[in-house]
PDB file of N, CA and C in Angstrom:
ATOM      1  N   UNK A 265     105.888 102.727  93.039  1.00 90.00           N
ATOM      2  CA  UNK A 265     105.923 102.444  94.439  1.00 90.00           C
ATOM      3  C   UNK A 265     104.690 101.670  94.870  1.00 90.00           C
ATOM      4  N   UNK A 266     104.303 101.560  96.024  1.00 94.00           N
ATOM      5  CA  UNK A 266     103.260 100.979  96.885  1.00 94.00           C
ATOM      6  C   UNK A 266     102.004 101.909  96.979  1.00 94.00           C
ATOM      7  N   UNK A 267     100.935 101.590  97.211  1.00 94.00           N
ATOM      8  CA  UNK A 267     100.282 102.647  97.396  1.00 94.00           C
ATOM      9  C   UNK A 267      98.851 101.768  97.929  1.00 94.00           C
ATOM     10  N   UNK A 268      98.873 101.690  99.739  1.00 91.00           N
ATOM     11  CA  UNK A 268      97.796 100.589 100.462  1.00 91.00           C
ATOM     12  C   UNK A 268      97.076 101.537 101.097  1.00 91.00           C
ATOM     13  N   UNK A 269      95.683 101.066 101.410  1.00 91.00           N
ATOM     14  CA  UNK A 269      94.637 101.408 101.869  1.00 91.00           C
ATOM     15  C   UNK A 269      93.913 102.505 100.859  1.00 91.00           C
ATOM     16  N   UNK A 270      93.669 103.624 102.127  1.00 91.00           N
ATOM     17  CA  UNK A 270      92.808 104.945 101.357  1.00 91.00           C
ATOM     18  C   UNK A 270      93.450 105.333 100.510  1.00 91.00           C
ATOM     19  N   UNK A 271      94.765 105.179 100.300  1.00 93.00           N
ATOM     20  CA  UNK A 271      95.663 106.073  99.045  1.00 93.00           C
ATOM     21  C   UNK A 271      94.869 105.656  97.414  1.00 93.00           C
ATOM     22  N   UNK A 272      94.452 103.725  97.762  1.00 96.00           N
ATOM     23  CA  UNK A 272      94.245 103.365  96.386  1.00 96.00           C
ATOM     24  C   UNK A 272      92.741 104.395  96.014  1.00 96.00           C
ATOM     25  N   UNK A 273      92.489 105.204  96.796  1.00 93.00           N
ATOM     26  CA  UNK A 273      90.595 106.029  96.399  1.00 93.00           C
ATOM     27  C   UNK A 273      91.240 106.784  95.369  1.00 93.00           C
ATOM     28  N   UNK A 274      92.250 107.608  95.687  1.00 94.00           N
ATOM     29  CA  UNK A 274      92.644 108.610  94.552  1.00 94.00           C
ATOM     30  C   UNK A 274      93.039 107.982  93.356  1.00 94.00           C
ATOM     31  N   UNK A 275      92.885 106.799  92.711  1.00 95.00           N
ATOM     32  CA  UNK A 275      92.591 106.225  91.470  1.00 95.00           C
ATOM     33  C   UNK A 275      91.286 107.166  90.739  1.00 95.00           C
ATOM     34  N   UNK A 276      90.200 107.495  91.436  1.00 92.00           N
ATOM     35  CA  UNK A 276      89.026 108.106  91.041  1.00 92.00           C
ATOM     36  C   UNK A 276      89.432 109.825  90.762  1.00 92.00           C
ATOM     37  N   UNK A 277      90.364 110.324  91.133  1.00 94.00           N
ATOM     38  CA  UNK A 277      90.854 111.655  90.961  1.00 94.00           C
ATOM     39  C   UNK A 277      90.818 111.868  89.455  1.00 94.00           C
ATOM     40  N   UNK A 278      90.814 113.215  89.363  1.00 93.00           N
ATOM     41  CA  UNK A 278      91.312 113.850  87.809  1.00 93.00           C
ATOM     42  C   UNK A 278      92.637 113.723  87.530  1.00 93.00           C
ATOM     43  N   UNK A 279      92.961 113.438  86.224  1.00 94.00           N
ATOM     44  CA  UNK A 279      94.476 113.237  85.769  1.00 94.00           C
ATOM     45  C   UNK A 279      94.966 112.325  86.227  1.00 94.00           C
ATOM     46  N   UNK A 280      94.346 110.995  87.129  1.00 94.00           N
ATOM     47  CA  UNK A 280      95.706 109.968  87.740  1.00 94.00           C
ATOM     48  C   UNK A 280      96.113 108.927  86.597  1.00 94.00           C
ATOM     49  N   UNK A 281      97.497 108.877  87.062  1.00 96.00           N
ATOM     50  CA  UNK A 281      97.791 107.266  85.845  1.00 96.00           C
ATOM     51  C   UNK A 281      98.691 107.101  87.596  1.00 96.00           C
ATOM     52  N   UNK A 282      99.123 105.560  86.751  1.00 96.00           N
ATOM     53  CA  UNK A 282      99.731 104.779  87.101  1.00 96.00           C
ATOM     54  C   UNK A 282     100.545 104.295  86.597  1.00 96.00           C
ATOM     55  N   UNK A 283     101.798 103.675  87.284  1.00 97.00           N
ATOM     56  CA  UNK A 283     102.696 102.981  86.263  1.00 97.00           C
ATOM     57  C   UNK A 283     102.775 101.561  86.670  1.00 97.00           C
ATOM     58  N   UNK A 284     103.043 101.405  85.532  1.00 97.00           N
ATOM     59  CA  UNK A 284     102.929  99.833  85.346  1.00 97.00           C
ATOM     60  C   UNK A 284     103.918  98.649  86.414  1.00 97.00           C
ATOM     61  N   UNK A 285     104.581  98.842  86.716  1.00 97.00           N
ATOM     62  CA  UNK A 285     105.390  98.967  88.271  1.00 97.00           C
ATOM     63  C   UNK A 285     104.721  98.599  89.835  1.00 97.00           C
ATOM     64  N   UNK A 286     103.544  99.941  89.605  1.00 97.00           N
ATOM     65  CA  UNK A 286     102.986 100.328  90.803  1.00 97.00           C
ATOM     66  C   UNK A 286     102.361  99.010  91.447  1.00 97.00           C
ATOM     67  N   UNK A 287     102.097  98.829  92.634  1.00 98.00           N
ATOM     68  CA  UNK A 287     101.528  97.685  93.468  1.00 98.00           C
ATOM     69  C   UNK A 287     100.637  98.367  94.357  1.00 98.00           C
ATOM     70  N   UNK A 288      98.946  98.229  94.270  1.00 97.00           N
ATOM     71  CA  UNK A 288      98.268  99.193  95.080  1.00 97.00           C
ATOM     72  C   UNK A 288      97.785  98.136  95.821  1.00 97.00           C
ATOM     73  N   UNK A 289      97.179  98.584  96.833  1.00 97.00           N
ATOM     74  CA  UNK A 289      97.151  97.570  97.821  1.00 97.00           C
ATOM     75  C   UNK A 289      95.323  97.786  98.392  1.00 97.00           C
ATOM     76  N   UNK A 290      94.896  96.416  98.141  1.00 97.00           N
ATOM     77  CA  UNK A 290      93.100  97.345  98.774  1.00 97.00           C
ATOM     78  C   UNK A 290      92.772  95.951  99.774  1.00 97.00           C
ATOM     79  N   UNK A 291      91.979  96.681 100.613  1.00 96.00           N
ATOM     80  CA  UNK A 291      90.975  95.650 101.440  1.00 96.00           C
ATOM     81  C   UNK A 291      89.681  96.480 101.341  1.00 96.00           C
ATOM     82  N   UNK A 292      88.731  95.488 102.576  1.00 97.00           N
ATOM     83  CA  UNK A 292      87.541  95.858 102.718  1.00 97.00           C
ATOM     84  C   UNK A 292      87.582  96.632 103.932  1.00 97.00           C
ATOM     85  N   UNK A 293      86.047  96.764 104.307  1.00 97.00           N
ATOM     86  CA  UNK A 293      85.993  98.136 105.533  1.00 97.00           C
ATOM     87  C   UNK A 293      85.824  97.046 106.226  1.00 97.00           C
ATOM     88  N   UNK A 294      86.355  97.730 107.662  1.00 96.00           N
ATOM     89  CA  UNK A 294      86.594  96.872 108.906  1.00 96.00           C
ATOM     90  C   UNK A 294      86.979  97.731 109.786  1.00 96.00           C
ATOM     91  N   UNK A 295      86.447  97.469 111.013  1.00 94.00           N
ATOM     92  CA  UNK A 295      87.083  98.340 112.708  1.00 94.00           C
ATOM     93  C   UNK A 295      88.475  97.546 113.228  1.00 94.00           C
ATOM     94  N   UNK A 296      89.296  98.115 112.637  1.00 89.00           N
ATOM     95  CA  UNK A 296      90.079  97.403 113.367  1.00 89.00           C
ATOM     96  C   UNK A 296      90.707  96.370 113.101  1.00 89.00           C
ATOM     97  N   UNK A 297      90.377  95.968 112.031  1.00 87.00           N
ATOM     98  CA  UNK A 297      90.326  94.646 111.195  1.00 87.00           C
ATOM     99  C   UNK A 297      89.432  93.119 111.655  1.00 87.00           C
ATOM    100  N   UNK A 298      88.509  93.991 112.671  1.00 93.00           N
ATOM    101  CA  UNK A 298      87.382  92.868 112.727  1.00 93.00           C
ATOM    102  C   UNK A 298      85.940  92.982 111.491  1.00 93.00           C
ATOM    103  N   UNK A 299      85.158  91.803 111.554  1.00 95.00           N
ATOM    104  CA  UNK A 299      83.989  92.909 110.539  1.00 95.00           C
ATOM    105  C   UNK A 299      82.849  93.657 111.300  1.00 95.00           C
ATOM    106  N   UNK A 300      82.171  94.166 110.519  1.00 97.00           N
ATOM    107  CA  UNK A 300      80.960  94.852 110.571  1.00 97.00           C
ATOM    108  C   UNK A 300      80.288  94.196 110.348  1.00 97.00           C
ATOM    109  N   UNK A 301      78.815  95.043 111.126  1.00 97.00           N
ATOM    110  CA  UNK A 301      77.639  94.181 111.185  1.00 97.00           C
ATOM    111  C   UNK A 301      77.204  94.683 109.284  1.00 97.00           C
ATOM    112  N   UNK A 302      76.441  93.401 108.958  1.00 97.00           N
ATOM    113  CA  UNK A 302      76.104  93.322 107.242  1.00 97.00           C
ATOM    114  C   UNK A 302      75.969  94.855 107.185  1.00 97.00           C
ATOM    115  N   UNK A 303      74.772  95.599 107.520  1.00 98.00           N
ATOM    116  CA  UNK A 303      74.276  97.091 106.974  1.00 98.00           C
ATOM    117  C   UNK A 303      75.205  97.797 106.719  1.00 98.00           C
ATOM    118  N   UNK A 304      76.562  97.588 107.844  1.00 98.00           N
ATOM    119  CA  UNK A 304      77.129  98.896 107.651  1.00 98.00           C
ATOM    120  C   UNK A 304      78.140  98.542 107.182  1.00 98.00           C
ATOM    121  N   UNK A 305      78.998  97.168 106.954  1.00 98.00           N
ATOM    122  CA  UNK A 305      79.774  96.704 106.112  1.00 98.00           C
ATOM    123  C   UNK A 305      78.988  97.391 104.388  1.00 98.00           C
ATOM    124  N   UNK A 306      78.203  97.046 104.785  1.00 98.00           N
ATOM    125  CA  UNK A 306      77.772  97.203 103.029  1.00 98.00           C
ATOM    126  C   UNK A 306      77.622  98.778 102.619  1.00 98.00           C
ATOM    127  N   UNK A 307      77.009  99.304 103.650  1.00 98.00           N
ATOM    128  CA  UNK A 307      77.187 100.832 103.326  1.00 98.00           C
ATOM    129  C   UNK A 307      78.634 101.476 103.111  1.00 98.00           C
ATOM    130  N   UNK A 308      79.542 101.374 104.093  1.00 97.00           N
ATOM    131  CA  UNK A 308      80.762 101.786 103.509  1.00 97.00           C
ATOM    132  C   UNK A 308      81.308 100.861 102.210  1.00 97.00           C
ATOM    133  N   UNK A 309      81.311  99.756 101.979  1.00 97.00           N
ATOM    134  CA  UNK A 309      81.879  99.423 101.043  1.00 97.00           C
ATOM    135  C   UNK A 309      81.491  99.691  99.772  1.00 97.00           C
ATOM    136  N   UNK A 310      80.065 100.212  99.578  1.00 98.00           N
ATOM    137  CA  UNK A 310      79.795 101.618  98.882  1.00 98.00           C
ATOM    138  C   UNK A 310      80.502 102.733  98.557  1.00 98.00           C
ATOM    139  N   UNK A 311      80.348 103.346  99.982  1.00 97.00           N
ATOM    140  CA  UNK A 311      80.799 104.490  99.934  1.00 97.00           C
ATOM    141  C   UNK A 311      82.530 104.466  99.308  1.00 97.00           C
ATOM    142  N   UNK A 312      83.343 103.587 100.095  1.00 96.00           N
ATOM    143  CA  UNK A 312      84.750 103.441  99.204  1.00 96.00           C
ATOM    144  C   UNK A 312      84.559 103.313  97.943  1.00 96.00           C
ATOM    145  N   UNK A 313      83.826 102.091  97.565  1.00 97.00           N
ATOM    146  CA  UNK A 313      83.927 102.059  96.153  1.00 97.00           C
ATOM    147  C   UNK A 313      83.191 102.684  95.059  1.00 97.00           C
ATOM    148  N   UNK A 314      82.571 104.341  95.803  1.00 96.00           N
ATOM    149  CA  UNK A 314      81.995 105.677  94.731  1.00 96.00           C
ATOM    150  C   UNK A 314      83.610 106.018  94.407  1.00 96.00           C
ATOM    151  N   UNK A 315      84.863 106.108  95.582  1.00 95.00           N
ATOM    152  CA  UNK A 315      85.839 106.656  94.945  1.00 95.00           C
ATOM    153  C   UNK A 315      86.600 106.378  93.625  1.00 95.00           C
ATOM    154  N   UNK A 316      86.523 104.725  93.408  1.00 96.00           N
ATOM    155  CA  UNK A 316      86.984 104.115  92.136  1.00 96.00           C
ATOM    156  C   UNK A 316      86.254 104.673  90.722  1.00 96.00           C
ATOM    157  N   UNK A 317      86.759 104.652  89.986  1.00 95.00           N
ATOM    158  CA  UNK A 317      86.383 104.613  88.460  1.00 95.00           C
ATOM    159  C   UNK A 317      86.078 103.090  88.183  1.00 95.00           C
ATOM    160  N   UNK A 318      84.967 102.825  86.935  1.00 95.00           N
ATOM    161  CA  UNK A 318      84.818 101.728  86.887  1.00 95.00           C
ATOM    162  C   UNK A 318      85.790 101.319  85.709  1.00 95.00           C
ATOM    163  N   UNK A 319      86.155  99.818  85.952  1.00 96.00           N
ATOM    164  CA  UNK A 319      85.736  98.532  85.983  1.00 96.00           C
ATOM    165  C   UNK A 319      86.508  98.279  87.591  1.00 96.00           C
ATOM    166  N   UNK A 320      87.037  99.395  87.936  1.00 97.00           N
ATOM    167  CA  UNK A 320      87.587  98.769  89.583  1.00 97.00           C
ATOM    168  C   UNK A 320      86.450  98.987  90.195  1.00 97.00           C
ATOM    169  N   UNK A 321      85.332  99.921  90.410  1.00 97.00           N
ATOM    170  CA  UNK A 321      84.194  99.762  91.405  1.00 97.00           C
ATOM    171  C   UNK A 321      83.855  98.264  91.243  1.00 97.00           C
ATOM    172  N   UNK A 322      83.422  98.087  90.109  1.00 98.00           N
ATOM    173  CA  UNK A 322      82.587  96.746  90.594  1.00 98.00           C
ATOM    174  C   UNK A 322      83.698  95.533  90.617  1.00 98.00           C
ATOM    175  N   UNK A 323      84.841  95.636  90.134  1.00 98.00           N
ATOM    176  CA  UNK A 323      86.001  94.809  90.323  1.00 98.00           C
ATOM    177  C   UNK A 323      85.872  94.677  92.637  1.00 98.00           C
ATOM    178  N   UNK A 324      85.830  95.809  93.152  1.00 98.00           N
ATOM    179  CA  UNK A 324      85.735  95.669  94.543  1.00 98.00           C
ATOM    180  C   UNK A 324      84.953  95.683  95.137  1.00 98.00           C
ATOM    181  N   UNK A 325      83.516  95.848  94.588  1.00 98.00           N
ATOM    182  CA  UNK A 325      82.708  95.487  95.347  1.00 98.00           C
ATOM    183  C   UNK A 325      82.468  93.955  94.723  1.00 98.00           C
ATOM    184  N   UNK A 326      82.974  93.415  94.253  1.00 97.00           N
ATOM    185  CA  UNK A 326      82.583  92.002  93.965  1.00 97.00           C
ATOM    186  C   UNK A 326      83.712  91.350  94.519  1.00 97.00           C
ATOM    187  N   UNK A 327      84.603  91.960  94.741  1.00 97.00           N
ATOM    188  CA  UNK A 327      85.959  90.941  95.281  1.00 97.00           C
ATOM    189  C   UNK A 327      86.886  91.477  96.555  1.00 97.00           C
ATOM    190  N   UNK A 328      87.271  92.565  95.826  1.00 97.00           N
ATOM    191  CA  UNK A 328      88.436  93.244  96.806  1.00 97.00           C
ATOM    192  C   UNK A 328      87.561  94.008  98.549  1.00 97.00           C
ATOM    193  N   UNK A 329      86.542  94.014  98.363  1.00 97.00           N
ATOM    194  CA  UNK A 329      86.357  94.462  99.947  1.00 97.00           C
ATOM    195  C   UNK A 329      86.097  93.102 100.453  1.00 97.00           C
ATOM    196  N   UNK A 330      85.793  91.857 100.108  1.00 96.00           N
ATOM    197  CA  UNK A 330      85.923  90.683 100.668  1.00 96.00           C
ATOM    198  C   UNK A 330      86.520  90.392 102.057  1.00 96.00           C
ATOM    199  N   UNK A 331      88.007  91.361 101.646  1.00 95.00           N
ATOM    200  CA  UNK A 331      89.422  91.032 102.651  1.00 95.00           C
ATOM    201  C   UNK A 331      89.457  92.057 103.224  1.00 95.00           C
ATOM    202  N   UNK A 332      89.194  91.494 104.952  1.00 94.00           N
ATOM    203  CA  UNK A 332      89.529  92.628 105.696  1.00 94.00           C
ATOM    204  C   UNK A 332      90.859  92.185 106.392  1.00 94.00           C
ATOM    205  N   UNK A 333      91.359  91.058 106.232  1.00 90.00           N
ATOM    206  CA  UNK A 333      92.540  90.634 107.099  1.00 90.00           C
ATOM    207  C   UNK A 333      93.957  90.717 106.183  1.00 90.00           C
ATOM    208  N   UNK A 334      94.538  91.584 105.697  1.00 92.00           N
ATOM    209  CA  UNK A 334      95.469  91.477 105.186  1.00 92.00           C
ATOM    210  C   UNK A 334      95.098  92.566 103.817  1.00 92.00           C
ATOM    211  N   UNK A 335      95.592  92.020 102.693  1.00 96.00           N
ATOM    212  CA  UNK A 335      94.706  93.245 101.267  1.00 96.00           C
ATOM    213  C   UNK A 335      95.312  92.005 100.238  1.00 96.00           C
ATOM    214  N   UNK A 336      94.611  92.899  99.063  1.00 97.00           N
ATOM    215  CA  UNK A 336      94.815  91.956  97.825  1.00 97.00           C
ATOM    216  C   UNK A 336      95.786  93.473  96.626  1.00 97.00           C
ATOM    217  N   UNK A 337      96.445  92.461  96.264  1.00 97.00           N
ATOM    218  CA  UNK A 337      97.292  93.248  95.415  1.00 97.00           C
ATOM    219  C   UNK A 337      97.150  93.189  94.216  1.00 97.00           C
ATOM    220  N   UNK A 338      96.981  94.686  93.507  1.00 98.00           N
ATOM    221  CA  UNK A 338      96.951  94.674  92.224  1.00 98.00           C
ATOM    222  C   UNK A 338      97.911  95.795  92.123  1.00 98.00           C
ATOM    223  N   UNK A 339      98.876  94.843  90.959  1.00 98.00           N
ATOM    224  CA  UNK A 339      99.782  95.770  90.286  1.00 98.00           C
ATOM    225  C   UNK A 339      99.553  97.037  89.225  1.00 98.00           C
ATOM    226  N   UNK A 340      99.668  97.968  88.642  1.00 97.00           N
ATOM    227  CA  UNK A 340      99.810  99.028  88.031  1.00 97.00           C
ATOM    228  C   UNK A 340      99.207  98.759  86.915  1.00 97.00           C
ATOM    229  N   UNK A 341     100.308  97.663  86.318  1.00 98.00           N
ATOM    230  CA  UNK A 341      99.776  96.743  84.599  1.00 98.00           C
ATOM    231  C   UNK A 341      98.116  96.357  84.923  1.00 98.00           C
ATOM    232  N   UNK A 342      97.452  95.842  85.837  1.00 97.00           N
ATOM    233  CA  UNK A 342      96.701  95.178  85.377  1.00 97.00           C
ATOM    234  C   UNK A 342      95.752  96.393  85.725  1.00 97.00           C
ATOM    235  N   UNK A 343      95.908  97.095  86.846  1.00 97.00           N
ATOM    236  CA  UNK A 343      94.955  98.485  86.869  1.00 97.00           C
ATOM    237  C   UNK A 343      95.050  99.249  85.507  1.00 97.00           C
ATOM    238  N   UNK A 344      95.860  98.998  84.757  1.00 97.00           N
ATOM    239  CA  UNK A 344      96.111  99.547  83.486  1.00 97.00           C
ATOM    240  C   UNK A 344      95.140  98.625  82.299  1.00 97.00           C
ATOM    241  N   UNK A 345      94.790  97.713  82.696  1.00 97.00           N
ATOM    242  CA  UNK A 345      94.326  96.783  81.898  1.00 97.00           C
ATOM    243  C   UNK A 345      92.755  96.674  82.055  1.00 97.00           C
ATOM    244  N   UNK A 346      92.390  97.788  83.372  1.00 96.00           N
ATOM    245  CA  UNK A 346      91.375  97.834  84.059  1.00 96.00           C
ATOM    246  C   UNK A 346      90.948  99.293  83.258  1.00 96.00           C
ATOM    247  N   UNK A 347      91.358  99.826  82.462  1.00 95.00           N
ATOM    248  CA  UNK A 347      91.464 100.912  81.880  1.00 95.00           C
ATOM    249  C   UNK A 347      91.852 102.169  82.798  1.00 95.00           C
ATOM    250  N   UNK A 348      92.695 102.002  84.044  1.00 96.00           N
ATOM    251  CA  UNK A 348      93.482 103.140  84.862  1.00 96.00           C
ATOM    252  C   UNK A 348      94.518 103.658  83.298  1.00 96.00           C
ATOM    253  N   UNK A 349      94.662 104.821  83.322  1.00 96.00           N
ATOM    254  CA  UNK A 349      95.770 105.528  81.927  1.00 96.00           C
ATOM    255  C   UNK A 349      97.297 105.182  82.793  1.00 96.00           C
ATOM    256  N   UNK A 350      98.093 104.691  81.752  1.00 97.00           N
ATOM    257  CA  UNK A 350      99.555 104.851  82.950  1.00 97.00           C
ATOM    258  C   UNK A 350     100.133 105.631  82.744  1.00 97.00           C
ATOM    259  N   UNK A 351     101.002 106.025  83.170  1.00 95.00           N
ATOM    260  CA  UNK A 351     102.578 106.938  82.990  1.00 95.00           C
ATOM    261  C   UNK A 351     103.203 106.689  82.592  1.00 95.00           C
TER     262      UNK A 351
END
């Protein structure tokens, strides 16, 4: 299935896979979908991306919080390729 916004944090949980199928959906932090001033853009986009396991932390803090207007999609396979375990 789909799985956008805060849902994609529980990637960092115990036991999650994914299936190869799946389409998770991420952006960056934003009020509203306007931005933040730098400090606190950058502090939460921290704080979200302690929830990831790496190679997606620094996969989003280098790319995926970029987008606060819409999200960027990554499918299951390649979070799988990101070393997420699948189902």
């Amino acid at each position: 299935g789909t799985c956008g916004s805060a849902c994609t944090m529980y990637l960092g949980a115990a036991n999650v896979c994914v299936s190869p199928s799946a389409r998770l959906l991420f952006h960056g932090p934003s009020q509203n979908g306007q931005p933040l001033p730098p400090k606190v853009f950058e502090a939460w986009s921290r704080k979200m991306a302690d929830y990831y396991p790496e190679p997606i932390r620094s996969w989003f803090l280098r790319e995926g919080r970029n987008t606060i207007s819409g999200t960027i999609t990554l499918t299951g396979r390649q979070l799988i390729g990101m070393g997420v375990p699948g189902c």
